[in-house]
Amino acid sequence: MKEPQRVDQAVSDLEHQGYCILEGALSAEFCVRIRADIERLRDSGLFAQARIGKAASHQTNLEIRRDETYWLNEGAPSPVQKELLETVERYREGFNRHFFSGLWELEGHFGIYSPGAFYLPHLDQFQNDSRRTVSVVAFFNPDWKVGEGGFLRLHLPERKIDVLPNEGTLVFFFSDRILHEVTETHRERLSFAGWFLQRPR
Ligand code: OGA
Ligand code: MN
């Protein structure tokens, strides 16, 4: 499937089921460069213990999540980060054409989950701030095995879906509706998690 078809698929899946899983949406060659970029940021000490909540309630809570993050809007984006943001941007345009007119900004971070790390079930939209509308997650580890854990588990009303965090897979879902978690990983796990923000009304 070519990218324009994947964008159409994402729009239609989001509309009908509230989430979309696209395997092979990022090339292996691109994922090699993303992994090198993440290594570089980590070696420069730019990853920090992830936090939960925002503003006054912003806190680290190791019982809830144990990943380390680097926020992409913090520094000038590297060429490969720009490419990732541009790819995600093409999906945003698809969503905007079909249902939202006001999805504008993207905020997001790389996440490193070391062996033993997890993120308990949560919704991405904050209780007192409804701007996060659509979540996007991308995976960068080659050749992920089921036994390595670290699934992105979507909790749907009728069933659970375990997404393998395999390189090139892109996942979109509604930030206020889809409860999800990262199950304990047994291998170092690299991801990008981002949110399309809606203009406050
Ligand atoms: C998040 C999140 C999923 C992942 O950061 O909110 O759900 O697979 N991340 O990194
Ligand atoms: Mn999340």
Tab-separated table of C-alpha atoms and ligand atoms in Angstrom:
chain	number	residue	atom	x	y	z
A	1	MET	CA	0.000	0.000	0.000
A	2	LYS	CA	1.297	3.481	-0.863
A	3	GLU	CA	1.094	6.346	1.593
A	4	PRO	CA	-1.979	8.113	0.153
A	5	GLN	CA	-3.885	4.817	0.465
A	6	ARG	CA	-2.631	4.378	4.006
A	7	VAL	CA	-3.898	7.868	4.851
A	8	ASP	CA	-7.338	6.936	3.451
A	9	GLN	CA	-7.239	3.697	5.418
A	10	ALA	CA	-6.394	5.615	8.609
A	11	VAL	CA	-9.290	8.025	8.069
A	12	SER	CA	-11.758	5.215	7.447
A	13	ASP	CA	-10.571	3.009	10.328
A	14	LEU	CA	-10.590	5.937	12.733
A	15	GLU	CA	-14.123	6.770	11.688
A	16	HIS	CA	-15.441	3.206	11.957
A	17	GLN	CA	-13.520	1.758	14.863
A	18	GLY	CA	-11.796	4.620	16.666
A	19	TYR	CA	-8.297	3.319	15.987
A	20	CYS	CA	-6.078	2.300	13.082
A	21	ILE	CA	-3.014	0.032	12.919
A	22	LEU	CA	-0.749	0.387	9.874
A	23	GLU	CA	2.130	-2.055	9.572
A	24	GLY	CA	5.046	-1.096	7.341
A	25	ALA	CA	4.122	2.589	7.278
A	26	LEU	CA	7.745	3.644	7.906
A	27	SER	CA	10.584	2.076	5.933
A	28	ALA	CA	13.314	-0.049	7.532
A	29	GLU	CA	15.887	2.427	6.223
A	30	PHE	CA	14.063	5.300	7.948
A	31	CYS	CA	13.849	3.332	11.216
A	32	VAL	CA	17.633	2.769	11.148
A	33	ARG	CA	18.124	6.543	11.026
A	34	ILE	CA	15.530	7.159	13.763
A	35	ARG	CA	17.271	4.657	16.042
A	36	ALA	CA	20.602	6.418	15.474
A	37	ASP	CA	18.960	9.756	16.309
A	38	ILE	CA	17.489	8.347	19.541
A	39	GLU	CA	20.929	6.934	20.478
A	40	ARG	CA	22.494	10.330	19.879
A	41	LEU	CA	19.918	12.124	22.080
A	42	ARG	CA	20.294	9.540	24.798
A	43	ASP	CA	24.096	9.778	24.723
A	44	SER	CA	23.758	13.541	25.119
A	45	GLY	CA	21.699	12.978	28.289
A	46	LEU	CA	18.548	14.460	26.755
A	47	PHE	CA	16.116	11.720	27.802
A	48	ALA	CA	14.408	12.181	31.197
A	49	GLN	CA	12.128	10.083	33.392
A	50	ALA	CA	8.610	10.406	31.956
A	51	ARG	CA	5.959	12.302	33.883
A	52	ILE	CA	2.177	12.095	34.080
A	53	GLY	CA	-0.484	14.839	34.134
A	54	LYS	CA	0.201	18.440	33.348
A	55	ALA	CA	1.038	21.723	35.077
A	56	ALA	CA	0.350	21.561	38.837
A	57	SER	CA	-0.357	17.831	38.829
A	58	HIS	CA	2.692	17.060	36.693
A	59	GLN	CA	4.645	14.372	38.501
A	60	THR	CA	6.806	11.354	37.972
A	61	ASN	CA	5.102	8.196	39.160
A	62	LEU	CA	7.089	5.021	38.724
A	63	GLU	CA	4.055	2.912	39.648
A	64	ILE	CA	2.224	4.200	36.558
A	65	ARG	CA	4.873	4.568	33.889
A	66	ARG	CA	8.565	3.784	33.615
A	67	ASP	CA	9.714	5.078	30.297
A	68	GLU	CA	12.133	7.889	29.542
A	69	THR	CA	11.146	10.587	27.095
A	70	TYR	CA	12.533	13.252	24.809
A	71	TRP	CA	10.012	15.897	23.681
A	72	LEU	CA	10.468	16.702	20.011
A	73	ASN	CA	9.393	20.298	20.271
A	74	GLU	CA	12.154	21.006	22.803
A	75	GLY	CA	15.072	21.380	20.431
A	76	ALA	CA	15.428	22.152	16.758
A	77	PRO	CA	14.265	18.971	15.007
A	78	SER	CA	17.009	16.906	13.360
A	79	PRO	CA	16.506	15.984	9.677
A	80	VAL	CA	15.093	12.561	10.547
A	81	GLN	CA	12.765	14.042	13.199
A	82	LYS	CA	11.540	16.491	10.559
A	83	GLU	CA	10.831	13.602	8.226
A	84	LEU	CA	8.843	11.803	10.930
A	85	LEU	CA	6.833	14.941	11.698
A	86	GLU	CA	6.190	15.516	7.986
A	87	THR	CA	4.931	11.957	7.557
A	88	VAL	CA	2.570	12.307	10.496
A	89	GLU	CA	1.518	15.689	9.112
A	90	ARG	CA	0.230	14.027	5.927
A	91	TYR	CA	-2.110	11.912	8.074
A	92	ARG	CA	-3.264	15.024	9.936
A	93	GLU	CA	-4.237	16.571	6.614
A	94	GLY	CA	-6.326	13.484	5.869
A	95	PHE	CA	-8.072	13.680	9.250
A	96	ASN	CA	-8.684	17.386	8.821
A	97	ARG	CA	-10.216	16.880	5.385
A	98	HIS	CA	-12.587	14.238	6.711
A	99	PHE	CA	-13.709	15.150	10.178
A	100	PHE	CA	-11.912	17.875	12.056
A	101	SER	CA	-11.226	21.219	10.619
A	102	GLY	CA	-9.189	22.405	13.517
A	103	LEU	CA	-6.454	19.875	14.194
A	104	TRP	CA	-3.433	22.078	14.093
A	105	GLU	CA	-0.418	21.420	16.298
A	106	LEU	CA	1.384	18.188	17.066
A	107	GLU	CA	3.150	17.573	20.363
A	108	GLY	CA	5.040	14.385	20.995
A	109	HIS	CA	7.997	12.548	22.399
A	110	PHE	CA	10.303	9.641	21.767
A	111	GLY	CA	10.017	7.025	24.499
A	112	ILE	CA	12.630	4.533	25.640
A	113	TYR	CA	11.242	1.628	27.651
A	114	SER	CA	14.103	-0.299	29.279
A	115	PRO	CA	13.544	-3.963	30.184
A	116	GLY	CA	11.009	-4.026	33.041
A	117	ALA	CA	9.357	-0.761	31.948
A	118	PHE	CA	5.613	-0.396	31.266
A	119	TYR	CA	2.826	2.218	31.198
A	120	LEU	CA	-0.431	1.252	32.939
A	121	PRO	CA	-3.833	1.680	31.188
A	122	HIS	CA	-4.652	5.344	30.564
A	123	LEU	CA	-6.404	7.800	28.257
A	124	ASP	CA	-4.196	10.402	26.585
A	125	GLN	CA	-6.587	13.321	26.920
A	126	PHE	CA	-6.158	15.263	30.165
A	127	GLN	CA	-9.198	15.754	32.436
A	128	ASN	CA	-8.975	19.530	32.383
A	129	ASP	CA	-7.674	20.058	28.852
A	130	SER	CA	-9.478	18.550	25.862
A	131	ARG	CA	-7.040	19.679	23.149
A	132	ARG	CA	-5.480	16.238	22.579
A	133	THR	CA	-7.760	14.721	19.950
A	134	VAL	CA	-5.963	12.020	17.974
A	135	SER	CA	-2.990	10.058	19.318
A	136	VAL	CA	-0.272	8.674	17.074
A	137	VAL	CA	2.285	6.044	18.052
A	138	ALA	CA	5.208	4.842	15.918
A	139	PHE	CA	7.576	1.945	16.537
A	140	PHE	CA	11.239	1.557	15.587
A	141	ASN	CA	12.587	-1.812	16.850
A	142	PRO	CA	13.350	-4.384	14.139
A	143	ASP	CA	12.130	-7.950	14.369
A	144	TRP	CA	10.130	-7.756	17.602
A	145	LYS	CA	9.160	-11.149	19.076
A	146	VAL	CA	5.921	-11.877	20.950
A	147	GLY	CA	7.967	-13.214	23.889
A	148	GLU	CA	9.637	-9.829	24.277
A	149	GLY	CA	6.395	-8.271	25.601
A	150	GLY	CA	6.105	-4.483	25.383
A	151	PHE	CA	2.788	-4.575	23.512
A	152	LEU	CA	0.708	-1.500	22.941
A	153	ARG	CA	-2.518	-2.961	24.328
A	154	LEU	CA	-5.739	-1.269	23.235
A	155	HIS	CA	-8.619	-1.903	25.639
A	156	LEU	CA	-11.755	-1.868	23.524
A	157	PRO	CA	-15.184	-2.440	25.090
A	158	GLU	CA	-15.485	-5.913	23.569
A	159	ARG	CA	-11.864	-7.068	23.431
A	160	LYS	CA	-8.217	-6.214	23.803
A	161	ILE	CA	-5.823	-5.792	20.906
A	162	ASP	CA	-2.089	-6.297	21.380
A	163	VAL	CA	0.026	-4.366	18.886
A	164	LEU	CA	3.583	-5.638	18.510
A	165	PRO	CA	5.982	-2.656	18.677
A	166	ASN	CA	7.652	-3.666	15.443
A	167	GLU	CA	9.567	-1.156	13.306
A	168	GLY	CA	7.499	0.787	10.836
A	169	THR	CA	4.097	0.276	12.488
A	170	LEU	CA	1.997	3.418	12.968
A	171	VAL	CA	-1.063	3.477	15.230
A	172	PHE	CA	-3.707	6.219	15.454
A	173	PHE	CA	-6.577	6.415	17.941
A	174	PHE	CA	-8.948	8.900	19.554
A	175	SER	CA	-7.197	10.356	22.592
A	176	ASP	CA	-10.359	10.697	24.701
A	177	ARG	CA	-11.798	7.232	24.028
A	178	ILE	CA	-9.236	4.502	23.602
A	179	LEU	CA	-7.878	3.191	26.873
A	180	HIS	CA	-4.427	1.726	26.260
A	181	GLU	CA	-1.286	0.575	28.016
A	182	VAL	CA	2.258	-0.557	27.336
A	183	THR	CA	2.737	-4.019	28.812
A	184	GLU	CA	6.004	-4.818	30.560
A	185	THR	CA	8.800	-5.073	28.033
A	186	HIS	CA	11.670	-7.547	28.190
A	187	ARG	CA	13.745	-5.794	25.537
A	188	GLU	CA	14.636	-2.135	25.124
A	189	ARG	CA	11.685	-0.623	23.279
A	190	LEU	CA	11.746	2.594	21.228
A	191	SER	CA	8.638	4.536	20.232
A	192	PHE	CA	7.241	7.903	19.303
A	193	ALA	CA	3.975	9.019	20.917
A	194	GLY	CA	2.303	12.192	19.687
A	195	TRP	CA	-0.986	14.055	19.864
A	196	PHE	CA	-2.811	16.244	17.415
A	197	LEU	CA	-4.189	19.177	19.341
A	198	GLN	CA	-7.488	20.847	18.606
A	199	ARG	CA	-7.763	24.603	19.001
A	200	PRO	CA	-9.329	25.420	22.366
A	201	ARG	CA	-12.911	26.538	21.788
B	1	OGA	C1	1.991	7.437	25.764
B	1	OGA	C2	1.784	6.088	25.214
B	1	OGA	C3	2.636	4.272	23.893
B	1	OGA	C4	3.906	3.722	23.346
B	1	OGA	O1	3.146	7.907	25.809
B	1	OGA	O2	0.981	8.062	26.166
B	1	OGA	O3	0.709	5.567	25.326
B	1	OGA	O4	3.814	2.624	22.786
B	1	OGA	N1	2.812	5.511	24.569
B	1	OGA	O5	4.952	4.354	23.464
B	2	MN	MN	-0.825	6.975	25.865
